[in-house]
Amino acid sequence: MFTFVFWDLDDTLLDFKACEQEALRAALRLNGIEMTESILSRYSAINDSKWKLFERGEITRAMVQLTRFEDFFREFGWEISASDFNNLYLEQLALQAVEFPGIHEMLGKLQQRYQQFIASNGVERVMRSRMAIAGLDQYFVKAFSSEFMGVQKPDKAFFDTCCAQIPGFDPKKAIIIGDSLSSDIQGGINAGIATCWFNPKFKPLPEGIKPDYEIHSLDEIYTILPI
């Protein structure tokens, strides 16, 4: 049924929360601050809210990267340059590639039958570095980042740009697999391709969005993509 498989990267193949935590811890430590659970919790909440605004097209990527740290530092009363800290954080994040168990075996098996692609809203250089560290490059025909293309998921133009670079692409034979309803699943719906929601925490499905498939562990993918 399917030929073309788009994978989200963060929190689908790589454990972004773990990567984020280590990158933030290292960047704060270089500024003389030891991270606590409350510090991490507040940063994550602020950061998530900024990326939601980005997905809706209300702010730019540059604004996300700057204002998340401006708000974060203001809340804790720290006099740190948000711009300098963002650069430091991205440097540290590029070194983090915590994998979900079994992804190499899974991607290797699927590679024998499907054309696989990365579709990420991440920062281009950070995405490339983390994929290389994790050894994921070998499984994908191409990795697409919203930063490089200048448009982000869930915008239909993101997928239009991706698909234009795939010879013989047929949307009826394509599927996107990702953890985010607002970017991955809504993006696939906007693009007219099948969608699979990776939902390992068994979150309830809100009204107004319906993925074609839902899996709770990556090994369930074989029920959708037989090998």
PDB file of C-alpha atoms in Angstrom:
ATOM      1  CA  MET A   1       0.000   0.000   0.000  1.00  0.00           C
ATOM      2  CA  PHE A   2       2.676   2.499   1.010  1.00  0.00           C
ATOM      3  CA  THR A   3       5.948   3.311  -0.731  1.00  0.00           C
ATOM      4  CA  PHE A   4       6.996   6.645   0.766  1.00  0.00           C
ATOM      5  CA  VAL A   5       7.394   6.912   4.547  1.00  0.00           C
ATOM      6  CA  PHE A   6       7.989  10.234   6.295  1.00  0.00           C
ATOM      7  CA  TRP A   7       9.300  10.042   9.856  1.00  0.00           C
ATOM      8  CA  ASP A   8       9.317  12.815  12.395  1.00  0.00           C
ATOM      9  CA  LEU A   9      12.659  12.796  14.230  1.00  0.00           C
ATOM     10  CA  ASP A  10      12.214  14.196  17.730  1.00  0.00           C
ATOM     11  CA  ASP A  11      10.135  12.203  20.204  1.00  0.00           C
ATOM     12  CA  THR A  12       9.479   9.672  17.459  1.00  0.00           C
ATOM     13  CA  LEU A  13      12.907   8.188  16.673  1.00  0.00           C
ATOM     14  CA  LEU A  14      15.061  10.176  19.087  1.00  0.00           C
ATOM     15  CA  ASP A  15      14.121  10.941  22.679  1.00  0.00           C
ATOM     16  CA  PHE A  16      14.056  14.707  22.430  1.00  0.00           C
ATOM     17  CA  LYS A  17      13.098  15.273  26.049  1.00  0.00           C
ATOM     18  CA  ALA A  18      16.231  13.459  27.185  1.00  0.00           C
ATOM     19  CA  CYS A  19      18.362  15.320  24.624  1.00  0.00           C
ATOM     20  CA  GLU A  20      16.837  18.661  25.607  1.00  0.00           C
ATOM     21  CA  GLN A  21      17.455  18.004  29.279  1.00  0.00           C
ATOM     22  CA  GLU A  22      21.142  17.217  28.816  1.00  0.00           C
ATOM     23  CA  ALA A  23      21.706  20.165  26.472  1.00  0.00           C
ATOM     24  CA  LEU A  24      19.999  22.586  28.847  1.00  0.00           C
ATOM     25  CA  ARG A  25      21.861  21.180  31.832  1.00  0.00           C
ATOM     26  CA  ALA A  26      25.208  21.620  30.082  1.00  0.00           C
ATOM     27  CA  ALA A  27      24.440  25.152  28.860  1.00  0.00           C
ATOM     28  CA  LEU A  28      23.231  26.291  32.286  1.00  0.00           C
ATOM     29  CA  ARG A  29      26.257  24.749  33.987  1.00  0.00           C
ATOM     30  CA  LEU A  30      28.530  26.723  31.676  1.00  0.00           C
ATOM     31  CA  ASN A  31      26.741  29.798  33.042  1.00  0.00           C
ATOM     32  CA  GLY A  32      27.258  28.718  36.652  1.00  0.00           C
ATOM     33  CA  ILE A  33      23.716  27.383  37.212  1.00  0.00           C
ATOM     34  CA  GLU A  34      22.824  23.844  38.262  1.00  0.00           C
ATOM     35  CA  MET A  35      19.557  22.648  36.751  1.00  0.00           C
ATOM     36  CA  THR A  36      16.750  21.383  38.965  1.00  0.00           C
ATOM     37  CA  GLU A  37      13.479  19.642  38.112  1.00  0.00           C
ATOM     38  CA  SER A  38      11.557  22.886  38.597  1.00  0.00           C
ATOM     39  CA  ILE A  39      13.927  24.756  36.283  1.00  0.00           C
ATOM     40  CA  LEU A  40      13.578  22.065  33.617  1.00  0.00           C
ATOM     41  CA  SER A  41       9.798  22.004  33.995  1.00  0.00           C
ATOM     42  CA  ARG A  42       9.440  25.745  33.512  1.00  0.00           C
ATOM     43  CA  TYR A  43      11.772  25.829  30.525  1.00  0.00           C
ATOM     44  CA  SER A  44       9.926  22.943  28.858  1.00  0.00           C
ATOM     45  CA  ALA A  45       6.559  24.655  29.334  1.00  0.00           C
ATOM     46  CA  ILE A  46       7.820  27.965  27.943  1.00  0.00           C
ATOM     47  CA  ASN A  47       9.602  26.287  25.051  1.00  0.00           C
ATOM     48  CA  ASP A  48       6.581  24.164  24.110  1.00  0.00           C
ATOM     49  CA  SER A  49       4.327  27.215  24.090  1.00  0.00           C
ATOM     50  CA  LYS A  50       6.678  29.047  21.724  1.00  0.00           C
ATOM     51  CA  TRP A  51       6.847  26.129  19.284  1.00  0.00           C
ATOM     52  CA  LYS A  52       3.047  25.949  19.214  1.00  0.00           C
ATOM     53  CA  LEU A  53       2.994  29.593  18.147  1.00  0.00           C
ATOM     54  CA  PHE A  54       5.578  28.766  15.475  1.00  0.00           C
ATOM     55  CA  GLU A  55       3.493  25.865  14.140  1.00  0.00           C
ATOM     56  CA  ARG A  56       0.525  28.227  13.790  1.00  0.00           C
ATOM     57  CA  GLY A  57       2.683  30.710  11.907  1.00  0.00           C
ATOM     58  CA  GLU A  58       2.327  33.384  14.601  1.00  0.00           C
ATOM     59  CA  ILE A  59       6.057  33.820  15.253  1.00  0.00           C
ATOM     60  CA  THR A  60       9.262  32.991  13.392  1.00  0.00           C
ATOM     61  CA  ARG A  61      11.841  30.364  14.317  1.00  0.00           C
ATOM     62  CA  ALA A  62      14.259  33.123  15.322  1.00  0.00           C
ATOM     63  CA  MET A  63      11.635  34.551  17.655  1.00  0.00           C
ATOM     64  CA  VAL A  64      11.093  31.118  19.222  1.00  0.00           C
ATOM     65  CA  GLN A  65      14.783  30.709  19.912  1.00  0.00           C
ATOM     66  CA  LEU A  66      15.173  34.174  21.392  1.00  0.00           C
ATOM     67  CA  THR A  67      11.938  34.747  23.316  1.00  0.00           C
ATOM     68  CA  ARG A  68      11.896  31.318  24.989  1.00  0.00           C
ATOM     69  CA  PHE A  69      15.103  32.181  26.801  1.00  0.00           C
ATOM     70  CA  GLU A  70      14.144  35.806  27.382  1.00  0.00           C
ATOM     71  CA  ASP A  71      10.960  34.672  29.162  1.00  0.00           C
ATOM     72  CA  PHE A  72      12.781  31.853  30.949  1.00  0.00           C
ATOM     73  CA  PHE A  73      15.558  34.058  32.312  1.00  0.00           C
ATOM     74  CA  ARG A  74      13.149  36.834  33.249  1.00  0.00           C
ATOM     75  CA  GLU A  75      11.095  34.400  35.323  1.00  0.00           C
ATOM     76  CA  PHE A  76      14.146  33.291  37.307  1.00  0.00           C
ATOM     77  CA  GLY A  77      15.761  36.728  37.470  1.00  0.00           C
ATOM     78  CA  TRP A  78      18.921  35.692  35.624  1.00  0.00           C
ATOM     79  CA  GLU A  79      20.870  38.313  33.685  1.00  0.00           C
ATOM     80  CA  ILE A  80      22.018  36.184  30.769  1.00  0.00           C
ATOM     81  CA  SER A  81      22.044  37.082  27.081  1.00  0.00           C
ATOM     82  CA  ALA A  82      19.232  35.091  25.464  1.00  0.00           C
ATOM     83  CA  SER A  83      20.916  35.229  22.075  1.00  0.00           C
ATOM     84  CA  ASP A  84      24.278  33.975  23.350  1.00  0.00           C
ATOM     85  CA  PHE A  85      22.632  31.301  25.455  1.00  0.00           C
ATOM     86  CA  ASN A  86      20.548  30.056  22.534  1.00  0.00           C
ATOM     87  CA  ASN A  87      23.719  29.564  20.486  1.00  0.00           C
ATOM     88  CA  LEU A  88      25.313  27.697  23.368  1.00  0.00           C
ATOM     89  CA  TYR A  89      22.224  25.557  23.879  1.00  0.00           C
ATOM     90  CA  LEU A  90      22.057  24.600  20.190  1.00  0.00           C
ATOM     91  CA  GLU A  91      25.738  23.656  20.266  1.00  0.00           C
ATOM     92  CA  GLN A  92      25.042  21.332  23.172  1.00  0.00           C
ATOM     93  CA  LEU A  93      21.839  19.979  21.624  1.00  0.00           C
ATOM     94  CA  ALA A  94      23.693  19.061  18.448  1.00  0.00           C
ATOM     95  CA  LEU A  95      25.761  16.652  20.548  1.00  0.00           C
ATOM     96  CA  GLN A  96      22.744  14.792  21.955  1.00  0.00           C
ATOM     97  CA  ALA A  97      21.233  11.769  20.210  1.00  0.00           C
ATOM     98  CA  VAL A  98      19.371   9.574  22.682  1.00  0.00           C
ATOM     99  CA  GLU A  99      17.657   6.842  20.650  1.00  0.00           C
ATOM    100  CA  PHE A 100      14.455   5.032  21.397  1.00  0.00           C
ATOM    101  CA  PRO A 101      15.141   1.291  21.719  1.00  0.00           C
ATOM    102  CA  GLY A 102      15.060  -0.805  18.564  1.00  0.00           C
ATOM    103  CA  ILE A 103      15.006   1.976  15.996  1.00  0.00           C
ATOM    104  CA  HIS A 104      18.020   0.696  14.027  1.00  0.00           C
ATOM    105  CA  GLU A 105      16.569  -2.775  13.616  1.00  0.00           C
ATOM    106  CA  MET A 106      13.183  -1.328  12.660  1.00  0.00           C
ATOM    107  CA  LEU A 107      14.473   1.236  10.167  1.00  0.00           C
ATOM    108  CA  GLY A 108      16.840  -1.304   8.645  1.00  0.00           C
ATOM    109  CA  LYS A 109      14.010  -3.756   8.008  1.00  0.00           C
ATOM    110  CA  LEU A 110      11.718  -1.094   6.584  1.00  0.00           C
ATOM    111  CA  GLN A 111      14.481   0.248   4.357  1.00  0.00           C
ATOM    112  CA  GLN A 112      14.385  -2.981   2.354  1.00  0.00           C
ATOM    113  CA  ARG A 113      10.856  -2.253   1.186  1.00  0.00           C
ATOM    114  CA  TYR A 114      10.112   1.467   1.632  1.00  0.00           C
ATOM    115  CA  GLN A 115      11.654   4.816   0.751  1.00  0.00           C
ATOM    116  CA  GLN A 116      12.122   6.584   4.078  1.00  0.00           C
ATOM    117  CA  PHE A 117      12.469  10.321   4.721  1.00  0.00           C
ATOM    118  CA  ILE A 118      12.888  12.563   7.743  1.00  0.00           C
ATOM    119  CA  ALA A 119      10.417  15.450   8.007  1.00  0.00           C
ATOM    120  CA  SER A 120      11.482  17.692  10.877  1.00  0.00           C
ATOM    121  CA  ASN A 121      10.683  21.136  12.212  1.00  0.00           C
ATOM    122  CA  GLY A 122      14.123  21.181  13.803  1.00  0.00           C
ATOM    123  CA  VAL A 123      17.181  23.331  13.198  1.00  0.00           C
ATOM    124  CA  GLU A 124      19.050  22.072  10.130  1.00  0.00           C
ATOM    125  CA  ARG A 125      22.561  21.818  11.573  1.00  0.00           C
ATOM    126  CA  VAL A 126      21.312  20.323  14.825  1.00  0.00           C
ATOM    127  CA  MET A 127      19.192  17.745  12.970  1.00  0.00           C
ATOM    128  CA  ARG A 128      22.110  16.716  10.756  1.00  0.00           C
ATOM    129  CA  SER A 129      24.522  16.420  13.671  1.00  0.00           C
ATOM    130  CA  ARG A 130      22.197  14.351  15.827  1.00  0.00           C
ATOM    131  CA  MET A 131      21.270  12.021  12.968  1.00  0.00           C
ATOM    132  CA  ALA A 132      24.961  11.443  12.250  1.00  0.00           C
ATOM    133  CA  ILE A 133      25.791  10.757  15.903  1.00  0.00           C
ATOM    134  CA  ALA A 134      22.921   8.263  16.111  1.00  0.00           C
ATOM    135  CA  GLY A 135      23.940   6.676  12.794  1.00  0.00           C
ATOM    136  CA  LEU A 136      20.522   7.261  11.241  1.00  0.00           C
ATOM    137  CA  ASP A 137      21.625   8.729   7.908  1.00  0.00           C
ATOM    138  CA  GLN A 138      21.973   5.291   6.335  1.00  0.00           C
ATOM    139  CA  TYR A 139      18.253   4.561   6.518  1.00  0.00           C
ATOM    140  CA  PHE A 140      16.889   7.670   4.782  1.00  0.00           C
ATOM    141  CA  VAL A 141      16.778   8.772   1.181  1.00  0.00           C
ATOM    142  CA  LYS A 142      16.645  12.399   2.304  1.00  0.00           C
ATOM    143  CA  ALA A 143      16.142  14.434   5.480  1.00  0.00           C
ATOM    144  CA  PHE A 144      13.987  17.562   5.218  1.00  0.00           C
ATOM    145  CA  SER A 145      14.116  20.345   7.806  1.00  0.00           C
ATOM    146  CA  SER A 146      11.717  23.252   7.981  1.00  0.00           C
ATOM    147  CA  GLU A 147      14.585  25.657   8.661  1.00  0.00           C
ATOM    148  CA  PHE A 148      16.303  24.735   5.386  1.00  0.00           C
ATOM    149  CA  MET A 149      13.086  24.866   3.346  1.00  0.00           C
ATOM    150  CA  GLY A 150      11.736  28.032   4.925  1.00  0.00           C
ATOM    151  CA  VAL A 151       8.333  26.563   5.790  1.00  0.00           C
ATOM    152  CA  GLN A 152       7.256  24.332   8.666  1.00  0.00           C
ATOM    153  CA  LYS A 153       4.864  21.525   9.463  1.00  0.00           C
ATOM    154  CA  PRO A 154       1.846  21.536   9.429  1.00  0.00           C
ATOM    155  CA  ASP A 155       1.880  23.907   6.463  1.00  0.00           C
ATOM    156  CA  LYS A 156       0.945  22.070   3.272  1.00  0.00           C
ATOM    157  CA  ALA A 157       3.799  23.887   1.549  1.00  0.00           C
ATOM    158  CA  PHE A 158       6.279  21.960   3.701  1.00  0.00           C
ATOM    159  CA  PHE A 159       5.112  18.674   2.251  1.00  0.00           C
ATOM    160  CA  ASP A 160       4.685  20.102  -1.243  1.00  0.00           C
ATOM    161  CA  THR A 161       8.355  21.120  -1.141  1.00  0.00           C
ATOM    162  CA  CYS A 162       9.408  17.691   0.131  1.00  0.00           C
ATOM    163  CA  CYS A 163       7.358  15.793  -2.405  1.00  0.00           C
ATOM    164  CA  ALA A 164       8.633  17.864  -5.320  1.00  0.00           C
ATOM    165  CA  GLN A 165      12.108  16.487  -4.558  1.00  0.00           C
ATOM    166  CA  ILE A 166      11.045  12.820  -4.562  1.00  0.00           C
ATOM    167  CA  PRO A 167      11.011  11.193  -8.019  1.00  0.00           C
ATOM    168  CA  GLY A 168       7.773   9.409  -8.798  1.00  0.00           C
ATOM    169  CA  PHE A 169       6.082  10.586  -5.630  1.00  0.00           C
ATOM    170  CA  ASP A 170       2.447   9.554  -5.195  1.00  0.00           C
ATOM    171  CA  PRO A 171       0.578  11.010  -2.186  1.00  0.00           C
ATOM    172  CA  LYS A 172      -1.729   7.982  -2.158  1.00  0.00           C
ATOM    173  CA  LYS A 173       1.290   5.828  -1.362  1.00  0.00           C
ATOM    174  CA  ALA A 174       2.716   8.092   1.353  1.00  0.00           C
ATOM    175  CA  ILE A 175       2.400   8.159   5.133  1.00  0.00           C
ATOM    176  CA  ILE A 176       3.830  10.317   7.906  1.00  0.00           C
ATOM    177  CA  ILE A 177       4.591   8.894  11.355  1.00  0.00           C
ATOM    178  CA  GLY A 178       5.038  11.291  14.247  1.00  0.00           C
ATOM    179  CA  ASP A 179       4.211  12.115  17.844  1.00  0.00           C
ATOM    180  CA  SER A 180       2.778  15.585  17.302  1.00  0.00           C
ATOM    181  CA  LEU A 181      -0.887  15.943  16.412  1.00  0.00           C
ATOM    182  CA  SER A 182      -0.494  19.645  15.653  1.00  0.00           C
ATOM    183  CA  SER A 183       2.480  19.379  13.294  1.00  0.00           C
ATOM    184  CA  ASP A 184       2.911  15.801  12.046  1.00  0.00           C
ATOM    185  CA  ILE A 185      -0.677  14.581  11.900  1.00  0.00           C
ATOM    186  CA  GLN A 186      -2.282  17.881  10.938  1.00  0.00           C
ATOM    187  CA  GLY A 187       0.502  18.379   8.421  1.00  0.00           C
ATOM    188  CA  GLY A 188      -0.186  15.032   6.817  1.00  0.00           C
ATOM    189  CA  ILE A 189      -3.891  15.787   6.704  1.00  0.00           C
ATOM    190  CA  ASN A 190      -3.198  19.150   5.076  1.00  0.00           C
ATOM    191  CA  ALA A 191      -0.951  17.462   2.511  1.00  0.00           C
ATOM    192  CA  GLY A 192      -3.435  14.707   1.708  1.00  0.00           C
ATOM    193  CA  ILE A 193      -1.223  11.830   2.847  1.00  0.00           C
ATOM    194  CA  ALA A 194      -1.928   9.083   5.368  1.00  0.00           C
ATOM    195  CA  THR A 195      -1.034   9.723   9.002  1.00  0.00           C
ATOM    196  CA  CYS A 196       0.126   7.576  11.904  1.00  0.00           C
ATOM    197  CA  TRP A 197       0.178   9.013  15.414  1.00  0.00           C
ATOM    198  CA  PHE A 198       2.944   7.646  17.634  1.00  0.00           C
ATOM    199  CA  ASN A 199       1.327   7.852  21.051  1.00  0.00           C
ATOM    200  CA  PRO A 200       3.458   5.932  23.588  1.00  0.00           C
ATOM    201  CA  LYS A 201       1.860   7.682  26.580  1.00  0.00           C
ATOM    202  CA  PHE A 202      -1.700   6.778  25.514  1.00  0.00           C
ATOM    203  CA  LYS A 203      -2.804  10.402  25.408  1.00  0.00           C
ATOM    204  CA  PRO A 204      -6.496  10.958  24.634  1.00  0.00           C
ATOM    205  CA  LEU A 205      -7.277  12.036  21.111  1.00  0.00           C
ATOM    206  CA  PRO A 206      -8.804  15.533  21.110  1.00  0.00           C
ATOM    207  CA  GLU A 207     -11.790  16.437  18.990  1.00  0.00           C
ATOM    208  CA  GLY A 208     -11.174  17.902  15.585  1.00  0.00           C
ATOM    209  CA  ILE A 209      -8.245  15.763  14.434  1.00  0.00           C
ATOM    210  CA  LYS A 210      -8.225  12.107  13.462  1.00  0.00           C
ATOM    211  CA  PRO A 211      -5.094  10.228  12.389  1.00  0.00           C
ATOM    212  CA  ASP A 212      -5.538   7.283  10.051  1.00  0.00           C
ATOM    213  CA  TYR A 213      -3.545   5.048  12.388  1.00  0.00           C
ATOM    214  CA  GLU A 214      -2.362   5.129  15.998  1.00  0.00           C
ATOM    215  CA  ILE A 215       0.471   3.114  17.526  1.00  0.00           C
ATOM    216  CA  HIS A 216       1.763   3.030  21.083  1.00  0.00           C
ATOM    217  CA  SER A 217       5.122   1.380  20.448  1.00  0.00           C
ATOM    218  CA  LEU A 218       7.327   1.475  17.382  1.00  0.00           C
ATOM    219  CA  ASP A 219       7.217  -2.283  16.868  1.00  0.00           C
ATOM    220  CA  GLU A 220       3.504  -1.892  16.079  1.00  0.00           C
ATOM    221  CA  ILE A 221       4.495  -0.155  12.847  1.00  0.00           C
ATOM    222  CA  TYR A 222       4.708  -3.511  11.068  1.00  0.00           C
ATOM    223  CA  THR A 223       0.916  -3.775  11.208  1.00  0.00           C
ATOM    224  CA  ILE A 224       0.847  -0.699   8.944  1.00  0.00           C
ATOM    225  CA  LEU A 225       4.094  -1.209   7.045  1.00  0.00           C
ATOM    226  CA  PRO A 226       4.481  -4.967   6.577  1.00  0.00           C
ATOM    227  CA  ILE A 227       7.958  -6.236   5.773  1.00  0.00           C
TER     228      ILE A 227
END
